[in-house]
Amino acid sequence: MIFNLILILVYQLQEDISAQDDNICGNLNGALICCSGYYLFDDRCIECFGAYGENCSKPCAKNSYGYNCKETCNCTENKVCNKYLGCQQSCSCNTKKKDCGESGILVLVIGLGSVTLSASLVFVGIMFCRWRIHLQRTFKISEDNTSGKI
């Protein structure tokens, strides 16, 4: 999953570098208007990725992907067409998670979060006990000051 996101970012960066001003179809009150299949980003018209149409408003159809949905998917039975990357492994209830490309990152994040929370609770408990012992030593209660006088 993270690999797919990195790949998408690389594709987008590549497109940002190669974007040219010839995709500008107009100018309205000083604002650029991009041609269909492009969107305005940082005063440049960038080609749609995983979508098409005016301002990339329409997602790719079922069997197309990539820039302006120009690529076509021809996926096998266990794969589905991803609008950004093309054919990807399909995950279902009968498929093992490791076969779907899922990594243990979610388990790692949950595990580290649990360990951090547990350690924090232990730390707070220890600090509370030390504070209580400190108060008991500082304000020793004796028979002499039980009358309420200091």
mmCIF file with all atom_site columns, N, CA and C in Angstrom, residues 49-118:
data_model
loop_
_atom_site.group_PDB
_atom_site.id
_atom_site.type_symbol
_atom_site.label_atom_id
_atom_site.label_alt_id
_atom_site.label_comp_id
_atom_site.label_asym_id
_atom_site.label_entity_id
_atom_site.label_seq_id
_atom_site.pdbx_PDB_ins_code
_atom_site.Cartn_x
_atom_site.Cartn_y
_atom_site.Cartn_z
_atom_site.occupancy
_atom_site.B_iso_or_equiv
_atom_site.pdbx_formal_charge
_atom_site.auth_seq_id
_atom_site.auth_comp_id
_atom_site.auth_asym_id
_atom_site.auth_atom_id
_atom_site.pdbx_PDB_model_num
ATOM 1   N N  . PHE A 1 49  ? -4.361  12.627  -13.396 1.00 0.00 ? 49  PHE A N  1
ATOM 2   C CA . PHE A 1 49  ? -3.827  11.303  -13.116 1.00 0.00 ? 49  PHE A CA 1
ATOM 3   C C  . PHE A 1 49  ? -4.890  10.518  -12.365 1.00 0.00 ? 49  PHE A C  1
ATOM 4   N N  . GLY A 1 50  ? -5.406  9.457   -12.966 1.00 0.00 ? 50  GLY A N  1
ATOM 5   C CA . GLY A 1 50  ? -6.475  8.674   -12.368 1.00 0.00 ? 50  GLY A CA 1
ATOM 6   C C  . GLY A 1 50  ? -7.840  9.305   -12.574 1.00 0.00 ? 50  GLY A C  1
ATOM 7   N N  . ALA A 1 51  ? -7.892  10.320  -13.419 1.00 0.00 ? 51  ALA A N  1
ATOM 8   C CA . ALA A 1 51  ? -9.141  11.018  -13.708 1.00 0.00 ? 51  ALA A CA 1
ATOM 9   C C  . ALA A 1 51  ? -9.013  11.701  -15.065 1.00 0.00 ? 51  ALA A C  1
ATOM 10  N N  . TYR A 1 52  ? -10.104 12.309  -15.525 1.00 0.00 ? 52  TYR A N  1
ATOM 11  C CA . TYR A 1 52  ? -10.102 13.044  -16.784 1.00 0.00 ? 52  TYR A CA 1
ATOM 12  C C  . TYR A 1 52  ? -11.168 14.130  -16.714 1.00 0.00 ? 52  TYR A C  1
ATOM 13  N N  . GLY A 1 53  ? -11.282 14.909  -17.767 1.00 0.00 ? 53  GLY A N  1
ATOM 14  C CA . GLY A 1 53  ? -12.309 15.942  -17.833 1.00 0.00 ? 53  GLY A CA 1
ATOM 15  C C  . GLY A 1 53  ? -11.842 17.266  -17.274 1.00 0.00 ? 53  GLY A C  1
ATOM 16  N N  . GLU A 1 54  ? -12.775 18.212  -17.215 1.00 0.00 ? 54  GLU A N  1
ATOM 17  C CA . GLU A 1 54  ? -12.482 19.552  -16.725 1.00 0.00 ? 54  GLU A CA 1
ATOM 18  C C  . GLU A 1 54  ? -12.097 19.494  -15.253 1.00 0.00 ? 54  GLU A C  1
ATOM 19  N N  . ASN A 1 55  ? -10.919 20.010  -14.933 1.00 0.00 ? 55  ASN A N  1
ATOM 20  C CA . ASN A 1 55  ? -10.364 19.985  -13.564 1.00 0.00 ? 55  ASN A CA 1
ATOM 21  C C  . ASN A 1 55  ? -10.319 18.579  -12.980 1.00 0.00 ? 55  ASN A C  1
ATOM 22  N N  . CYS A 1 56  ? -10.148 17.580  -13.821 1.00 0.00 ? 56  CYS A N  1
ATOM 23  C CA . CYS A 1 56  ? -10.021 16.180  -13.393 1.00 0.00 ? 56  CYS A CA 1
ATOM 24  C C  . CYS A 1 56  ? -11.227 15.752  -12.552 1.00 0.00 ? 56  CYS A C  1
ATOM 25  N N  . SER A 1 57  ? -12.400 16.167  -12.955 1.00 0.00 ? 57  SER A N  1
ATOM 26  C CA . SER A 1 57  ? -13.605 15.941  -12.161 1.00 0.00 ? 57  SER A CA 1
ATOM 27  C C  . SER A 1 57  ? -14.206 14.553  -12.325 1.00 0.00 ? 57  SER A C  1
ATOM 28  N N  . LYS A 1 58  ? -13.795 13.798  -13.342 1.00 0.00 ? 58  LYS A N  1
ATOM 29  C CA . LYS A 1 58  ? -14.375 12.472  -13.572 1.00 0.00 ? 58  LYS A CA 1
ATOM 30  C C  . LYS A 1 58  ? -13.313 11.386  -13.356 1.00 0.00 ? 58  LYS A C  1
ATOM 31  N N  . PRO A 1 59  ? -13.563 10.451  -12.439 1.00 0.00 ? 59  PRO A N  1
ATOM 32  C CA . PRO A 1 59  ? -12.589 9.373   -12.223 1.00 0.00 ? 59  PRO A CA 1
ATOM 33  C C  . PRO A 1 59  ? -12.548 8.433   -13.420 1.00 0.00 ? 59  PRO A C  1
ATOM 34  N N  . CYS A 1 60  ? -11.444 7.726   -13.563 1.00 0.00 ? 60  CYS A N  1
ATOM 35  C CA . CYS A 1 60  ? -11.297 6.776   -14.664 1.00 0.00 ? 60  CYS A CA 1
ATOM 36  C C  . CYS A 1 60  ? -12.409 5.732   -14.631 1.00 0.00 ? 60  CYS A C  1
ATOM 37  N N  . ALA A 1 61  ? -12.797 5.274   -15.806 1.00 0.00 ? 61  ALA A N  1
ATOM 38  C CA . ALA A 1 61  ? -13.802 4.220   -15.922 1.00 0.00 ? 61  ALA A CA 1
ATOM 39  C C  . ALA A 1 61  ? -13.226 2.904   -15.406 1.00 0.00 ? 61  ALA A C  1
ATOM 40  N N  . LYS A 1 62  ? -14.039 1.885   -15.365 1.00 0.00 ? 62  LYS A N  1
ATOM 41  C CA . LYS A 1 62  ? -13.691 0.601   -14.752 1.00 0.00 ? 62  LYS A CA 1
ATOM 42  C C  . LYS A 1 62  ? -12.390 -0.015  -15.273 1.00 0.00 ? 62  LYS A C  1
ATOM 43  N N  . ASN A 1 63  ? -12.137 0.036   -16.561 1.00 0.00 ? 63  ASN A N  1
ATOM 44  C CA . ASN A 1 63  ? -10.953 -0.627  -17.121 1.00 0.00 ? 63  ASN A CA 1
ATOM 45  C C  . ASN A 1 63  ? -9.914  0.336   -17.701 1.00 0.00 ? 63  ASN A C  1
ATOM 46  N N  . SER A 1 64  ? -9.825  1.542   -17.148 1.00 0.00 ? 64  SER A N  1
ATOM 47  C CA . SER A 1 64  ? -8.807  2.479   -17.616 1.00 0.00 ? 64  SER A CA 1
ATOM 48  C C  . SER A 1 64  ? -8.074  3.074   -16.414 1.00 0.00 ? 64  SER A C  1
ATOM 49  N N  . TYR A 1 65  ? -6.880  3.583   -16.675 1.00 0.00 ? 65  TYR A N  1
ATOM 50  C CA . TYR A 1 65  ? -6.056  4.137   -15.594 1.00 0.00 ? 65  TYR A CA 1
ATOM 51  C C  . TYR A 1 65  ? -5.001  5.078   -16.143 1.00 0.00 ? 65  TYR A C  1
ATOM 52  N N  . GLY A 1 66  ? -4.298  5.735   -15.250 1.00 0.00 ? 66  GLY A N  1
ATOM 53  C CA . GLY A 1 66  ? -3.157  6.574   -15.609 1.00 0.00 ? 66  GLY A CA 1
ATOM 54  C C  . GLY A 1 66  ? -3.523  8.001   -15.951 1.00 0.00 ? 66  GLY A C  1
ATOM 55  N N  . TYR A 1 67  ? -2.620  8.671   -16.694 1.00 0.00 ? 67  TYR A N  1
ATOM 56  C CA . TYR A 1 67  ? -2.829  10.049  -17.094 1.00 0.00 ? 67  TYR A CA 1
ATOM 57  C C  . TYR A 1 67  ? -3.988  10.145  -18.064 1.00 0.00 ? 67  TYR A C  1
ATOM 58  N N  . ASN A 1 68  ? -4.974  10.983  -17.698 1.00 0.00 ? 68  ASN A N  1
ATOM 59  C CA . ASN A 1 68  ? -6.175  11.180  -18.504 1.00 0.00 ? 68  ASN A CA 1
ATOM 60  C C  . ASN A 1 68  ? -6.855  9.858   -18.861 1.00 0.00 ? 68  ASN A C  1
ATOM 61  N N  . CYS A 1 69  ? -6.616  8.830   -18.044 1.00 0.00 ? 69  CYS A N  1
ATOM 62  C CA . CYS A 1 69  ? -7.237  7.501   -18.215 1.00 0.00 ? 69  CYS A CA 1
ATOM 63  C C  . CYS A 1 69  ? -6.944  6.919   -19.597 1.00 0.00 ? 69  CYS A C  1
ATOM 64  N N  . LYS A 1 70  ? -5.755  7.188   -20.122 1.00 0.00 ? 70  LYS A N  1
ATOM 65  C CA . LYS A 1 70  ? -5.397  6.744   -21.473 1.00 0.00 ? 70  LYS A CA 1
ATOM 66  C C  . LYS A 1 70  ? -5.009  5.272   -21.534 1.00 0.00 ? 70  LYS A C  1
ATOM 67  N N  . GLU A 1 71  ? -4.582  4.701   -20.412 1.00 0.00 ? 71  GLU A N  1
ATOM 68  C CA . GLU A 1 71  ? -4.149  3.301   -20.393 1.00 0.00 ? 71  GLU A CA 1
ATOM 69  C C  . GLU A 1 71  ? -5.348  2.386   -20.148 1.00 0.00 ? 71  GLU A C  1
ATOM 70  N N  . THR A 1 72  ? -5.252  1.150   -20.650 1.00 0.00 ? 72  THR A N  1
ATOM 71  C CA . THR A 1 72  ? -6.347  0.184   -20.501 1.00 0.00 ? 72  THR A CA 1
ATOM 72  C C  . THR A 1 72  ? -5.875  -1.012  -19.695 1.00 0.00 ? 72  THR A C  1
ATOM 73  N N  . CYS A 1 73  ? -6.732  -1.467  -18.769 1.00 0.00 ? 73  CYS A N  1
ATOM 74  C CA . CYS A 1 73  ? -6.437  -2.649  -17.957 1.00 0.00 ? 73  CYS A CA 1
ATOM 75  C C  . CYS A 1 73  ? -6.917  -3.907  -18.677 1.00 0.00 ? 73  CYS A C  1
ATOM 76  N N  . ASN A 1 74  ? -6.089  -4.920  -18.642 1.00 0.00 ? 74  ASN A N  1
ATOM 77  C CA . ASN A 1 74  ? -6.467  -6.265  -19.091 1.00 0.00 ? 74  ASN A CA 1
ATOM 78  C C  . ASN A 1 74  ? -6.079  -7.213  -17.957 1.00 0.00 ? 74  ASN A C  1
ATOM 79  N N  . CYS A 1 75  ? -6.843  -7.162  -16.882 1.00 0.00 ? 75  CYS A N  1
ATOM 80  C CA . CYS A 1 75  ? -6.480  -7.880  -15.664 1.00 0.00 ? 75  CYS A CA 1
ATOM 81  C C  . CYS A 1 75  ? -6.952  -9.328  -15.689 1.00 0.00 ? 75  CYS A C  1
ATOM 82  N N  . THR A 1 76  ? -6.185  -10.181 -15.009 1.00 0.00 ? 76  THR A N  1
ATOM 83  C CA . THR A 1 76  ? -6.585  -11.582 -14.839 1.00 0.00 ? 76  THR A CA 1
ATOM 84  C C  . THR A 1 76  ? -7.647  -11.670 -13.765 1.00 0.00 ? 76  THR A C  1
ATOM 85  N N  . GLU A 1 77  ? -8.158  -12.864 -13.492 1.00 0.00 ? 77  GLU A N  1
ATOM 86  C CA . GLU A 1 77  ? -9.302  -13.045 -12.593 1.00 0.00 ? 77  GLU A CA 1
ATOM 87  C C  . GLU A 1 77  ? -9.068  -12.588 -11.158 1.00 0.00 ? 77  GLU A C  1
ATOM 88  N N  . ASN A 1 78  ? -7.847  -12.652 -10.633 1.00 0.00 ? 78  ASN A N  1
ATOM 89  C CA . ASN A 1 78  ? -7.586  -12.263 -9.242  1.00 0.00 ? 78  ASN A CA 1
ATOM 90  C C  . ASN A 1 78  ? -7.124  -10.823 -9.100  1.00 0.00 ? 78  ASN A C  1
ATOM 91  N N  . LYS A 1 79  ? -7.227  -10.050 -10.162 1.00 0.00 ? 79  LYS A N  1
ATOM 92  C CA . LYS A 1 79  ? -6.750  -8.676  -10.115 1.00 0.00 ? 79  LYS A CA 1
ATOM 93  C C  . LYS A 1 79  ? -7.879  -7.715  -10.471 1.00 0.00 ? 79  LYS A C  1
ATOM 94  N N  . VAL A 1 80  ? -7.731  -6.487  -9.978  1.00 0.00 ? 80  VAL A N  1
ATOM 95  C CA . VAL A 1 80  ? -8.679  -5.425  -10.297 1.00 0.00 ? 80  VAL A CA 1
ATOM 96  C C  . VAL A 1 80  ? -7.913  -4.240  -10.868 1.00 0.00 ? 80  VAL A C  1
ATOM 97  N N  . CYS A 1 81  ? -8.620  -3.402  -11.599 1.00 0.00 ? 81  CYS A N  1
ATOM 98  C CA . CYS A 1 81  ? -7.986  -2.238  -12.222 1.00 0.00 ? 81  CYS A CA 1
ATOM 99  C C  . CYS A 1 81  ? -7.989  -1.068  -11.260 1.00 0.00 ? 81  CYS A C  1
ATOM 100 N N  . ASN A 1 82  ? -6.803  -0.646  -10.868 1.00 0.00 ? 82  ASN A N  1
ATOM 101 C CA . ASN A 1 82  ? -6.621  0.525   -10.019 1.00 0.00 ? 82  ASN A CA 1
ATOM 102 C C  . ASN A 1 82  ? -6.511  1.738   -10.935 1.00 0.00 ? 82  ASN A C  1
ATOM 103 N N  . LYS A 1 83  ? -7.270  2.805   -10.662 1.00 0.00 ? 83  LYS A N  1
ATOM 104 C CA . LYS A 1 83  ? -7.307  3.952   -11.574 1.00 0.00 ? 83  LYS A CA 1
ATOM 105 C C  . LYS A 1 83  ? -5.971  4.692   -11.682 1.00 0.00 ? 83  LYS A C  1
ATOM 106 N N  . TYR A 1 84  ? -5.028  4.415   -10.768 1.00 0.00 ? 84  TYR A N  1
ATOM 107 C CA . TYR A 1 84  ? -3.720  5.039   -10.815 1.00 0.00 ? 84  TYR A CA 1
ATOM 108 C C  . TYR A 1 84  ? -2.644  4.115   -11.377 1.00 0.00 ? 84  TYR A C  1
ATOM 109 N N  . LEU A 1 85  ? -2.678  2.838   -10.989 1.00 0.00 ? 85  LEU A N  1
ATOM 110 C CA . LEU A 1 85  ? -1.571  1.932   -11.285 1.00 0.00 ? 85  LEU A CA 1
ATOM 111 C C  . LEU A 1 85  ? -1.898  0.787   -12.225 1.00 0.00 ? 85  LEU A C  1
ATOM 112 N N  . GLY A 1 86  ? -3.150  0.623   -12.596 1.00 0.00 ? 86  GLY A N  1
ATOM 113 C CA . GLY A 1 86  ? -3.524  -0.491  -13.470 1.00 0.00 ? 86  GLY A CA 1
ATOM 114 C C  . GLY A 1 86  ? -3.862  -1.725  -12.660 1.00 0.00 ? 86  GLY A C  1
ATOM 115 N N  . CYS A 1 87  ? -3.571  -2.895  -13.192 1.00 0.00 ? 87  CYS A N  1
ATOM 116 C CA . CYS A 1 87  ? -3.952  -4.164  -12.551 1.00 0.00 ? 87  CYS A CA 1
ATOM 117 C C  . CYS A 1 87  ? -3.223  -4.355  -11.221 1.00 0.00 ? 87  CYS A C  1
ATOM 118 N N  . GLN A 1 88  ? -4.006  -4.601  -10.181 1.00 0.00 ? 88  GLN A N  1
ATOM 119 C CA . GLN A 1 88  ? -3.483  -4.835  -8.842  1.00 0.00 ? 88  GLN A CA 1
ATOM 120 C C  . GLN A 1 88  ? -4.146  -6.076  -8.268  1.00 0.00 ? 88  GLN A C  1
ATOM 121 N N  . GLN A 1 89  ? -3.462  -6.753  -7.352  1.00 0.00 ? 89  GLN A N  1
ATOM 122 C CA . GLN A 1 89  ? -3.997  -7.951  -6.713  1.00 0.00 ? 89  GLN A CA 1
ATOM 123 C C  . GLN A 1 89  ? -5.293  -7.633  -5.993  1.00 0.00 ? 89  GLN A C  1
ATOM 124 N N  . SER A 1 90  ? -6.307  -8.433  -6.203  1.00 0.00 ? 90  SER A N  1
ATOM 125 C CA . SER A 1 90  ? -7.594  -8.243  -5.555  1.00 0.00 ? 90  SER A CA 1
ATOM 126 C C  . SER A 1 90  ? -7.593  -8.931  -4.204  1.00 0.00 ? 90  SER A C  1
ATOM 127 N N  . CYS A 1 91  ? -8.118  -8.251  -3.185  1.00 0.00 ? 91  CYS A N  1
ATOM 128 C CA . CYS A 1 91  ? -8.219  -8.835  -1.855  1.00 0.00 ? 91  CYS A CA 1
ATOM 129 C C  . CYS A 1 91  ? -9.659  -9.165  -1.558  1.00 0.00 ? 91  CYS A C  1
ATOM 130 N N  . SER A 1 92  ? -9.900  -10.367 -1.094  1.00 0.00 ? 92  SER A N  1
ATOM 131 C CA . SER A 1 92  ? -11.251 -10.780 -0.716  1.00 0.00 ? 92  SER A CA 1
ATOM 132 C C  . SER A 1 92  ? -11.165 -11.569 0.578   1.00 0.00 ? 92  SER A C  1
ATOM 133 N N  . CYS A 1 93  ? -12.290 -12.001 1.064   1.00 0.00 ? 93  CYS A N  1
ATOM 134 C CA . CYS A 1 93  ? -12.324 -12.764 2.319   1.00 0.00 ? 93  CYS A CA 1
ATOM 135 C C  . CYS A 1 93  ? -11.559 -14.080 2.194   1.00 0.00 ? 93  CYS A C  1
ATOM 136 N N  . ASN A 1 94  ? -11.470 -14.613 1.004   1.00 0.00 ? 94  ASN A N  1
ATOM 137 C CA . ASN A 1 94  ? -10.808 -15.904 0.801   1.00 0.00 ? 94  ASN A CA 1
ATOM 138 C C  . ASN A 1 94  ? -9.320  -15.756 0.502   1.00 0.00 ? 94  ASN A C  1
ATOM 139 N N  . THR A 1 95  ? -8.853  -14.532 0.359   1.00 0.00 ? 95  THR A N  1
ATOM 140 C CA . THR A 1 95  ? -7.454  -14.290 0.024   1.00 0.00 ? 95  THR A CA 1
ATOM 141 C C  . THR A 1 95  ? -6.658  -14.004 1.290   1.00 0.00 ? 95  THR A C  1
ATOM 142 N N  . LYS A 1 96  ? -5.480  -14.583 1.401   1.00 0.00 ? 96  LYS A N  1
ATOM 143 C CA . LYS A 1 96  ? -4.616  -14.279 2.534   1.00 0.00 ? 96  LYS A CA 1
ATOM 144 C C  . LYS A 1 96  ? -4.132  -12.844 2.405   1.00 0.00 ? 96  LYS A C  1
ATOM 145 N N  . LYS A 1 97  ? -4.054  -12.146 3.530   1.00 0.00 ? 97  LYS A N  1
ATOM 146 C CA . LYS A 1 97  ? -3.665  -10.737 3.497   1.00 0.00 ? 97  LYS A CA 1
ATOM 147 C C  . LYS A 1 97  ? -2.273  -10.541 2.923   1.00 0.00 ? 97  LYS A C  1
ATOM 148 N N  . LYS A 1 98  ? -1.362  -11.457 3.188   1.00 0.00 ? 98  LYS A N  1
ATOM 149 C CA . LYS A 1 98  ? -0.015  -11.264 2.667   1.00 0.00 ? 98  LYS A CA 1
ATOM 150 C C  . LYS A 1 98  ? 0.020   -11.404 1.152   1.00 0.00 ? 98  LYS A C  1
ATOM 151 N N  . ASP A 1 99  ? -0.950  -12.125 0.571   1.00 0.00 ? 99  ASP A N  1
ATOM 152 C CA . ASP A 1 99  ? -1.031  -12.247 -0.875  1.00 0.00 ? 99  ASP A CA 1
ATOM 153 C C  . ASP A 1 99  ? -1.576  -10.977 -1.516  1.00 0.00 ? 99  ASP A C  1
ATOM 154 N N  . CYS A 1 100 ? -2.211  -10.134 -0.736  1.00 0.00 ? 100 CYS A N  1
ATOM 155 C CA . CYS A 1 100 ? -2.787  -8.886  -1.241  1.00 0.00 ? 100 CYS A CA 1
ATOM 156 C C  . CYS A 1 100 ? -1.805  -7.732  -1.141  1.00 0.00 ? 100 CYS A C  1
ATOM 157 N N  . GLY A 1 101 ? -0.612  -7.983  -0.694  1.00 0.00 ? 101 GLY A N  1
ATOM 158 C CA . GLY A 1 101 ? 0.392   -6.931  -0.607  1.00 0.00 ? 101 GLY A CA 1
ATOM 159 C C  . GLY A 1 101 ? 0.303   -6.110  0.660   1.00 0.00 ? 101 GLY A C  1
ATOM 160 N N  . GLU A 1 102 ? -0.573  -6.495  1.593   1.00 0.00 ? 102 GLU A N  1
ATOM 161 C CA . GLU A 1 102 ? -0.654  -5.748  2.838   1.00 0.00 ? 102 GLU A CA 1
ATOM 162 C C  . GLU A 1 102 ? 0.565   -6.081  3.690   1.00 0.00 ? 102 GLU A C  1
ATOM 163 N N  . SER A 1 103 ? 1.156   -5.075  4.221   1.00 0.00 ? 103 SER A N  1
ATOM 164 C CA . SER A 1 103 ? 2.314   -5.301  5.076   1.00 0.00 ? 103 SER A CA 1
ATOM 165 C C  . SER A 1 103 ? 1.886   -5.232  6.527   1.00 0.00 ? 103 SER A C  1
ATOM 166 N N  . GLY A 1 104 ? 2.804   -5.455  7.411   1.00 0.00 ? 104 GLY A N  1
ATOM 167 C CA . GLY A 1 104 ? 2.493   -5.435  8.831   1.00 0.00 ? 104 GLY A CA 1
ATOM 168 C C  . GLY A 1 104 ? 2.600   -4.043  9.426   1.00 0.00 ? 104 GLY A C  1
ATOM 169 N N  . ILE A 1 105 ? 2.525   -3.006  8.602   1.00 0.00 ? 105 ILE A N  1
ATOM 170 C CA . ILE A 1 105 ? 2.685   -1.647  9.104   1.00 0.00 ? 105 ILE A CA 1
ATOM 171 C C  . ILE A 1 105 ? 1.567   -1.288  10.071  1.00 0.00 ? 105 ILE A C  1
ATOM 172 N N  . LEU A 1 106 ? 0.330   -1.662  9.748   1.00 0.00 ? 106 LEU A N  1
ATOM 173 C CA . LEU A 1 106 ? -0.780  -1.358  10.643  1.00 0.00 ? 106 LEU A CA 1
ATOM 174 C C  . LEU A 1 106 ? -0.594  -2.052  11.982  1.00 0.00 ? 106 LEU A C  1
ATOM 175 N N  . VAL A 1 107 ? -0.177  -3.311  11.950  1.00 0.00 ? 107 VAL A N  1
ATOM 176 C CA . VAL A 1 107 ? 0.068   -4.047  13.185  1.00 0.00 ? 107 VAL A CA 1
ATOM 177 C C  . VAL A 1 107 ? 1.209   -3.380  13.959  1.00 0.00 ? 107 VAL A C  1
ATOM 178 N N  . LEU A 1 108 ? 2.220   -2.944  13.261  1.00 0.00 ? 108 LEU A N  1
ATOM 179 C CA . LEU A 1 108 ? 3.351   -2.268  13.900  1.00 0.00 ? 108 LEU A CA 1
ATOM 180 C C  . LEU A 1 108 ? 2.911   -0.966  14.559  1.00 0.00 ? 108 LEU A C  1
ATOM 181 N N  . VAL A 1 109 ? 2.113   -0.174  13.874  1.00 0.00 ? 109 VAL A N  1
ATOM 182 C CA . VAL A 1 109 ? 1.641   1.098   14.434  1.00 0.00 ? 109 VAL A CA 1
ATOM 183 C C  . VAL A 1 109 ? 0.774   0.853   15.663  1.00 0.00 ? 109 VAL A C  1
ATOM 184 N N  . ILE A 1 110 ? -0.141  -0.110  15.572  1.00 0.00 ? 110 ILE A N  1
ATOM 185 C CA . ILE A 1 110 ? -1.005  -0.424  16.715  1.00 0.00 ? 110 ILE A CA 1
ATOM 186 C C  . ILE A 1 110 ? -0.166  -0.941  17.880  1.00 0.00 ? 110 ILE A C  1
ATOM 187 N N  . GLY A 1 111 ? 0.791   -1.806  17.597  1.00 0.00 ? 111 GLY A N  1
ATOM 188 C CA . GLY A 1 111 ? 1.654   -2.346  18.642  1.00 0.00 ? 111 GLY A CA 1
ATOM 189 C C  . GLY A 1 111 ? 2.468   -1.267  19.331  1.00 0.00 ? 111 GLY A C  1
ATOM 190 N N  . LEU A 1 112 ? 3.093   -0.390  18.527  1.00 0.00 ? 112 LEU A N  1
ATOM 191 C CA . LEU A 1 112 ? 3.894   0.693   19.115  1.00 0.00 ? 112 LEU A CA 1
ATOM 192 C C  . LEU A 1 112 ? 3.017   1.654   19.910  1.00 0.00 ? 112 LEU A C  1
ATOM 193 N N  . GLY A 1 113 ? 1.813   1.909   19.418  1.00 0.00 ? 113 GLY A N  1
ATOM 194 C CA . GLY A 1 113 ? 0.895   2.767   20.158  1.00 0.00 ? 113 GLY A CA 1
ATOM 195 C C  . GLY A 1 113 ? 0.519   2.166   21.498  1.00 0.00 ? 113 GLY A C  1
ATOM 196 N N  . SER A 1 114 ? 0.270   0.855   21.508  1.00 0.00 ? 114 SER A N  1
ATOM 197 C CA . SER A 1 114 ? -0.086  0.173   22.751  1.00 0.00 ? 114 SER A CA 1
ATOM 198 C C  . SER A 1 114 ? 1.067   0.188   23.743  1.00 0.00 ? 114 SER A C  1
ATOM 199 N N  . VAL A 1 115 ? 2.268   -0.056  23.255  1.00 0.00 ? 115 VAL A N  1
ATOM 200 C CA . VAL A 1 115 ? 3.442   -0.043  24.126  1.00 0.00 ? 115 VAL A CA 1
ATOM 201 C C  . VAL A 1 115 ? 3.664   1.361   24.698  1.00 0.00 ? 115 VAL A C  1
ATOM 202 N N  . THR A 1 116 ? 3.528   2.368   23.880  1.00 0.00 ? 116 THR A N  1
ATOM 203 C CA . THR A 1 116 ? 3.703   3.744   24.330  1.00 0.00 ? 116 THR A CA 1
ATOM 204 C C  . THR A 1 116 ? 2.662   4.114   25.387  1.00 0.00 ? 116 THR A C  1
ATOM 205 N N  . LEU A 1 117 ? 1.417   3.749   25.146  1.00 0.00 ? 117 LEU A N  1
ATOM 206 C CA . LEU A 1 117 ? 0.359   4.035   26.110  1.00 0.00 ? 117 LEU A CA 1
ATOM 207 C C  . LEU A 1 117 ? 0.611   3.307   27.426  1.00 0.00 ? 117 LEU A C  1
ATOM 208 N N  . SER A 1 118 ? 0.992   2.047   27.348  1.00 0.00 ? 118 SER A N  1
ATOM 209 C CA . SER A 1 118 ? 1.269   1.274   28.563  1.00 0.00 ? 118 SER A CA 1
ATOM 210 C C  . SER A 1 118 ? 2.428   1.883   29.345  1.00 0.00 ? 118 SER A C  1
#
